[in-house]
Amino acid sequence: MSASFEQKGDLADIFIQVKDVDEQIFSVLLEIFRKEKVTDCIGYLSDYGIQRHLEQSILQGKNLTKVQSEKKLQNIHNNMKKITDILKKLKVHDYNQKDYSTEENQEFIKLLIKSIKDEKLCLEFLLFLVHLTSIDNTLISCGSNSFHVLVQMKVDLRNKNFQNIKIQNTSLVGAHFVRCNLSGSEFNNVNISGVNLNGAQLFNCKWINLRIQEINKLNGHTHFVKSVCLSPDGNTLASCSVDKSILLWDIKTGEQKAQLLGHTYSINSICFSLDGKTIASGSDDKSIRLWDIKTGEQKAKFDGHNSIVYSVCFSPSDNLLASGNFDTSIRLWDIKTGQQKAKFDGHNSIVYSVFFSPDGKTLASGSGDQSIRLWDVRTKKKIAKFDSHNNTVYSVCFSPDGTTLASGSGDYSIRLWDIKTGSQKFRLEGHYETVHSVCFSPDGTTLASGSADNSIRLWDIKTGSQKFKLEGHYETVFSVFFSYDGIILASGSADKSINLWDVQIGSQKTELEGHYDSIYSACFSPDGNTLASGSADNSIRLWDVKTGSQKIELEGHYGTVYSVCFSPDGNTLASGSADSSIRLWDIKTGKEKAQLYGHTSGIFSVCFSPDGTTLASGCALYSIRLWDVKTGSQKTELECPQGTVYSVCFSPDGNTLASGSTDSFIHIWNINTGQLRIKLEGHDGSIHSVCFSPDGNTLASGCSYGSIRLWDIKRGKQLTKLNGHDGTVTSVCYSPDGTTLASGSADNSIRLWDINTGQQKAKFDGLSSCINSVCFSPDGNIIGSGSQDNSIRLWNNQTGSEIQPYDKNLEDDLIKFQTPLLQQNPLTVPSSYTILLISRQAIFQAQGTLILKGKFENQQGIDLRKLLKQKGSYFLDS
């Protein structure tokens, strides 16, 4: 509900009134309120006798003269009166009655933030209001709205104590609560999508009616999940896999109910009957089987196909089953008799998908021949053919009203067809890999799609525009399916998992900052306060490392920005792009200082010399150029024999340049003479990244075959080979002290290596796509990464930390669960987790979160403890 204009207008004025208050008064009052067990803050502060007592208590123990005491007392009195007056105004304000996080209130919230963002005391007061929710129930809405405002302002909320707060009816999307103490907190009807709870403590919490995109991840299959389907009553989910099994799941608990075995090869498709009593399945073993949901027993087996069955679909009346086949045919089966009623021939390649119209009169089919065909079920004749796709059609689906057909294809597109006219209504583009599955929502307003780009996208049927994207799978999404109430979307993937999503939450607009496309480069400023990123969206952005807020966007390139690099003094940023240009940017003003032209192809790497006077660049057409930073002129060109130059790096003394390219060699150049000093041989594939150790004696290199090699630069010999990645090593970077090497890879992982032993120290998992860039902060405490999933992450560079309870009460609770074994071996939790995520996607995180007892349920009553466990949380009472 939107707040009234008059009420909104004076809210900023109310907050600004605290700007002259002594900052310490907030913590003092909270301490007194808790000590005195206050439940009515305004009433307590309004009592004159208590007021005088409070003033004297605050002064107690301070060695002041009489004049100083009187002055201090007057100051305290004024502060108390001001805070009391402000609380009185807020208590009767819409701000304490309504939800200010709703979409219609967001423009006002932006204006409010603009008014108070530079007032430090306003931020402290907002935090004070959040803490008051643990004391005074009449101010819960006020505190909840304040929490939302703080999150929107990107105030650094990490490592804070939020014990016993009560938050309701608001959105905390994208909040960073890393290592926060939220024990005893109560959340009711709070949107926690994209919240970062890594390393937080959640003891005895009561979180109910939660709104969150990700509901559950179901793991049970041992191979690709090819198809998912929800029962009409919404209580059961069925999934089938290449592992030859069908699994039935309880939607509410996430527990596996049954396993249906009988097929002898991969199962490609499953479908519930409309009465929910039967499941049909089609398999590589050439059979179709019907299963009794109640007993889990096989009811029937149809053996008419002579090759792989790719798709099965019940008719709306449940009396027919359609199947699509490797032999290019479509067959109709009588459910009661198990006999084949008809065979449709016409496609000249595999039929991957069949789907009945809502009235059961028409059957649609999609095929490897790139066409869609419509068949009259009664006459068994083809009635239409749609030919616009230019690759295999893997999925077809009718809208609930039967007027529109959606199709997903190997040409990466989705098409919407007008059934009556046969014309194409929309072409939906956004996926960058094969679209394997499409499914309409029950109300027909939304289409979901699953793709080999690992994402699920939801589309507005009326406008043809993308509504939002869901990311969480690590491999191809083969199947998407809406629940019959339209609230839950299920997805099955090649990563062997099934995800459940609350799509109503996803449809609520949230403005999160981030790039719109893949991040190819990330680099810390020399002071460690700023991170620069270059992206396929053609932009460069500068980020505040502490809060994750965007400082500035640098626009000018008209191609992917593959590389960014700060000058040693931190005043200039260099960028290299697919548009063949190098640009130099003034960090203070955000203005372009110079454009360096000379390359005739995309530039993959730029690097400043240690003294900042020279810039090296590597491009796609075999050349490396050295530039005079002051004049912008080219100093020299180093010609590589062949291959794209992916990476260039100066030695710490500035006399040597290393380059890695597609010819599988590393070239070491003498900067003073421009001559090739040595060529390092050993890699079998393209060299994507090279990096000198801080002492300049060793060079690290990453290759397309997944290996990392360390080289002795003086002798030109390989020292060691680091094996572990099973995908291209896209980026390597030494820690400032030279003891650790970080690597990012196309296998979706970041790994840390001990330079002395050559052993892997840590592995950062949980990422959904290729890591294109890794970098250490100047102090070595943080690792930054840029990824193909459009996200930037900052990681805590530690391998583990012992649990440190925040206070005595929590310590006592923890001791109860310290078995003799744990007392001798204290519980250590991984702390190599994301401490900051910059992404336009709301990605929920809970790695290393400590949970003791408590309740965590979403609005459908689904227990979220399983989701928390899957995210890497530790349950101390289990």
XYZ file of C-alpha atoms in Angstrom, residues 198 217 472 474 724-726 743-752 760-769 771 785 787 789 791 793-796 830-835 837 843-848 870-872:
52
model
C 27.528 -16.175 4.931
C 17.132 -27.837 -4.277
C 21.116 -21.432 -9.630
C 25.414 -25.071 -12.892
C 42.986 -29.652 -10.331
C 40.905 -27.597 -12.726
C 38.977 -29.511 -15.380
C 43.118 -19.243 -10.249
C 39.754 -18.911 -11.984
C 38.440 -21.424 -14.473
C 35.735 -22.410 -16.926
C 34.987 -25.294 -14.524
C 33.106 -22.659 -12.454
C 35.587 -22.712 -9.575
C 38.228 -20.535 -7.958
C 41.176 -22.324 -6.377
C 43.957 -21.202 -4.072
C 45.620 -26.774 -3.423
C 44.762 -24.807 -0.260
C 41.121 -24.014 -0.950
C 38.407 -24.244 -3.553
C 35.511 -21.791 -3.897
C 32.476 -23.614 -5.270
C 28.835 -22.736 -5.730
C 29.304 -20.657 -8.864
C 27.077 -21.201 -11.870
C 29.399 -20.283 -14.728
C 35.213 -17.423 -13.796
C 36.272 -12.379 -9.158
C 32.161 -14.233 -13.891
C 27.031 -15.083 -14.906
C 28.379 -11.187 -11.209
C 32.165 -11.414 -5.946
C 34.500 -10.474 -3.157
C 35.796 -13.446 -1.165
C 37.217 -13.672 2.316
C 35.051 -22.623 6.116
C 35.324 -18.859 5.884
C 36.382 -18.702 2.231
C 32.981 -17.376 1.298
C 31.577 -14.441 -0.604
C 31.607 -11.370 1.594
C 28.102 -9.973 -4.227
C 21.313 -14.873 -5.267
C 20.663 -16.204 -1.753
C 23.797 -17.229 0.184
C 24.240 -18.983 3.531
C 27.671 -20.607 3.496
C 29.188 -21.199 6.922
C 22.293 -26.981 0.806
C 23.711 -23.468 0.771
C 26.401 -24.575 3.230
